[in-house]
XYZ file of C-alpha atoms in Angstrom:
239
model
C -22.480 -83.604 118.247
C -21.858 -82.332 121.794
C -20.014 -79.219 120.568
C -22.808 -78.426 118.109
C -25.418 -79.107 120.796
C -23.549 -76.619 122.991
C -24.258 -73.839 120.473
C -27.919 -74.787 120.484
C -28.052 -74.891 124.275
C -26.463 -71.441 124.582
C -29.062 -69.985 122.211
C -31.920 -71.781 123.994
C -30.753 -70.507 127.378
C -29.904 -66.960 126.253
C -33.444 -66.396 124.982
C -35.355 -68.607 127.447
C -36.706 -70.653 124.544
C -37.823 -73.788 126.386
C -39.792 -74.014 129.628
C -39.716 -76.867 132.084
C -41.558 -80.075 131.127
C -43.035 -78.639 127.918
C -43.247 -80.362 124.544
C -41.486 -78.777 121.584
C -42.301 -79.690 117.993
C -39.461 -79.549 115.475
C -40.396 -78.500 111.948
C -38.511 -81.013 109.793
C -38.403 -80.078 106.112
C -35.910 -82.820 105.311
C -33.098 -80.349 104.667
C -29.793 -80.469 106.517
C -30.704 -77.562 108.800
C -33.871 -79.054 110.266
C -32.323 -82.513 110.608
C -29.293 -81.107 112.444
C -31.650 -79.153 114.714
C -33.661 -82.298 115.446
C -30.533 -84.242 116.383
C -29.144 -81.430 118.538
C -32.409 -80.993 120.450
C -32.708 -84.756 120.929
C -29.188 -84.707 122.368
C -29.923 -81.639 124.512
C -33.093 -83.261 125.862
C -30.953 -85.887 127.610
C -29.341 -83.455 130.048
C -31.058 -80.049 129.920
C -32.681 -79.081 133.263
C -35.951 -78.147 131.513
C -36.562 -81.885 130.920
C -38.541 -81.074 127.777
C -40.141 -83.482 125.323
C -39.899 -83.509 121.522
C -42.077 -84.245 118.517
C -41.071 -83.977 114.862
C -43.432 -82.708 112.159
C -42.948 -82.675 108.387
C -45.193 -80.940 105.873
C -45.616 -82.728 102.538
C -46.316 -79.876 100.124
C -47.686 -82.122 97.389
C -44.828 -81.982 94.865
C -44.926 -85.766 94.587
C -42.284 -88.418 95.053
C -41.293 -87.357 98.574
C -40.116 -90.283 100.700
C -40.083 -89.591 104.427
C -39.176 -93.138 105.464
C -35.520 -92.323 106.217
C -36.542 -89.392 108.402
C -39.028 -91.648 110.169
C -36.215 -94.133 110.787
C -34.031 -91.377 112.253
C -36.880 -90.227 114.509
C -37.358 -93.798 115.729
C -33.636 -93.994 116.539
C -33.873 -90.689 118.435
C -37.082 -91.771 120.200
C -39.003 -88.789 118.829
C -42.655 -89.227 117.694
C -42.997 -88.233 114.033
C -45.932 -86.864 112.039
C -46.165 -86.149 108.298
C -48.955 -83.759 107.329
C -49.948 -83.872 103.654
C -51.237 -80.771 101.885
C -51.846 -79.861 98.235
C -50.032 -76.528 98.299
C -47.901 -77.149 95.205
C -50.969 -77.407 92.957
C -52.653 -74.361 94.526
C -49.566 -72.137 94.247
C -48.132 -73.179 90.884
C -51.131 -74.459 88.913
C -54.307 -72.864 90.267
C -52.970 -69.428 91.233
C -49.871 -69.514 89.003
C -48.005 -67.204 91.363
C -45.133 -65.301 89.745
C -43.571 -64.654 93.168
C -44.755 -67.678 95.130
C -42.372 -67.625 98.114
C -44.379 -65.252 100.339
C -47.641 -67.144 99.823
C -45.907 -70.485 100.253
C -44.328 -69.344 103.527
C -47.674 -68.156 104.866
C -49.452 -71.389 103.916
C -46.690 -73.576 105.352
C -46.638 -71.610 108.597
C -50.413 -71.933 109.004
C -50.366 -75.660 108.239
C -47.539 -76.323 110.700
C -49.319 -74.361 113.424
C -52.581 -76.242 112.813
C -50.762 -79.577 112.828
C -48.923 -79.075 116.115
C -52.027 -77.588 117.750
C -53.936 -80.766 116.819
C -51.176 -82.700 118.597
C -51.614 -80.562 121.703
C -48.308 -78.701 121.181
C -47.942 -74.922 121.324
C -44.243 -74.421 120.576
C -42.338 -75.153 117.381
C -38.587 -75.044 116.745
C -37.636 -73.745 113.305
C -34.243 -74.337 111.694
C -33.281 -70.774 110.793
C -29.557 -70.391 111.464
C -27.054 -67.528 111.653
C -26.681 -67.178 107.876
C -30.477 -67.131 107.449
C -30.714 -64.301 109.978
C -28.019 -62.265 108.206
C -29.659 -62.852 104.813
C -33.040 -61.726 106.205
C -31.366 -58.642 107.672
C -29.786 -57.825 104.278
C -33.087 -58.425 102.455
C -34.850 -55.929 104.711
C -32.026 -53.419 104.417
C -31.572 -53.605 100.649
C -35.134 -54.124 99.419
C -37.169 -52.350 102.121
C -34.756 -49.826 103.651
C -35.479 -51.235 107.112
C -33.245 -52.579 109.870
C -35.181 -55.747 110.656
C -35.011 -59.507 111.079
C -37.138 -62.331 112.478
C -36.917 -62.795 116.259
C -35.296 -65.670 118.170
C -38.640 -66.185 119.932
C -41.917 -65.149 118.325
C -45.404 -65.571 119.794
C -47.994 -65.921 117.042
C -51.087 -64.602 118.807
C -53.588 -65.621 116.143
C -52.479 -69.263 116.264
C -51.515 -69.307 119.926
C -48.159 -70.830 118.924
C -44.639 -69.782 119.901
C -41.847 -70.115 117.334
C -38.271 -70.597 118.530
C -35.052 -70.611 116.515
C -32.379 -72.540 118.461
C -29.885 -72.649 115.554
C -29.163 -68.919 115.480
C -25.670 -69.324 116.925
C -24.734 -71.949 114.316
C -23.502 -71.042 110.831
C -24.419 -72.987 107.711
C -20.910 -74.452 107.394
C -21.118 -75.984 110.879
C -24.541 -77.424 110.081
C -23.297 -78.903 106.799
C -20.417 -80.509 108.696
C -22.839 -82.134 111.165
C -25.021 -83.426 108.333
C -21.975 -84.874 106.595
C -20.332 -86.427 109.653
C -23.515 -88.032 110.951
C -24.824 -88.976 107.494
C -28.199 -87.366 108.088
C -30.964 -88.413 105.660
C -31.126 -85.114 103.769
C -33.943 -84.860 101.203
C -33.638 -82.889 97.989
C -35.795 -79.762 97.864
C -38.461 -80.370 95.161
C -39.619 -76.743 94.925
C -39.068 -75.256 91.437
C -38.140 -71.950 93.088
C -35.269 -73.515 95.017
C -32.140 -71.494 94.264
C -34.035 -68.821 92.304
C -35.274 -66.412 94.977
C -34.158 -63.034 96.346
C -32.906 -64.898 99.404
C -30.580 -66.853 97.150
C -29.251 -63.511 95.873
C -28.462 -62.548 99.484
C -26.738 -65.883 100.016
C -24.537 -65.180 97.004
C -23.849 -61.646 98.244
C -22.893 -62.894 101.709
C -20.566 -65.489 100.216
C -18.908 -62.823 98.065
C -18.487 -60.518 101.070
C -16.997 -63.386 103.056
C -14.410 -64.048 100.372
C -13.431 -60.373 100.226
C -13.640 -59.735 103.969
C -13.063 -62.921 106.003
C -15.188 -63.054 109.143
C -17.687 -60.485 107.906
C -20.700 -62.740 108.594
C -19.819 -63.056 112.276
C -19.310 -59.284 112.504
C -22.680 -58.533 110.881
C -24.378 -60.997 113.224
C -22.619 -59.428 116.196
C -23.817 -55.997 115.101
C -27.384 -57.310 114.808
C -27.224 -58.542 118.396
C -25.625 -55.387 119.744
C -28.162 -53.008 118.176
C -30.132 -54.931 119.450
C -32.816 -55.770 116.927
C -36.344 -55.967 118.353
C -36.705 -59.188 120.313
C -32.968 -59.873 120.291
C -32.113 -58.737 123.824
C -30.748 -61.707 125.748
C -33.276 -62.664 128.406
C -31.987 -65.914 129.948
C -34.327 -68.286 131.691
């Protein structure tokens, strides 16, 4: 875990993601990415000079049957307060509105609910589990479907909500995260969304995998190019 935590620390420090003595909420979906992020930040908290505090927040989308007890147990072991916020988004998106392309609306609703939840807890910063592969896929989505050179930022201030989003996993690839989840037997939950594996992002994941098989190391080179451009908000700032 220390080697993986080192990647997270380097990203946190490069972009000045965490200030001294502040509380950071971790958005925990139950997937391997967010659980690995939670564990790495809990480990980093022990020795980072910022001496920050953590909270974990999960959003129950209302698909039914979700059991957060194993995540709660992990949070107790890590000494991280845990909150589950229940919403009825699944019914609204798939039954009431019957969205044909629900991902954009779902993302917007989830983001708003997470921001409201952490604000109610007195927290103004949330760590999201987007990793290196997610960033490359977002870059390819913008390039291929919109003709733009764009990606989400490592640190994003959401002025309307007064919340800052940070992405400490950007230096970690999905394979490294999967290895952490496997080695530490993290309580990964199955994604109940009917759109899981059927989105344009999944197409980019398949494309990136195909490129990696044909050109080994291509993901790291694309990510390096994204940083060297640099994309807006991607200039290393330090603390």
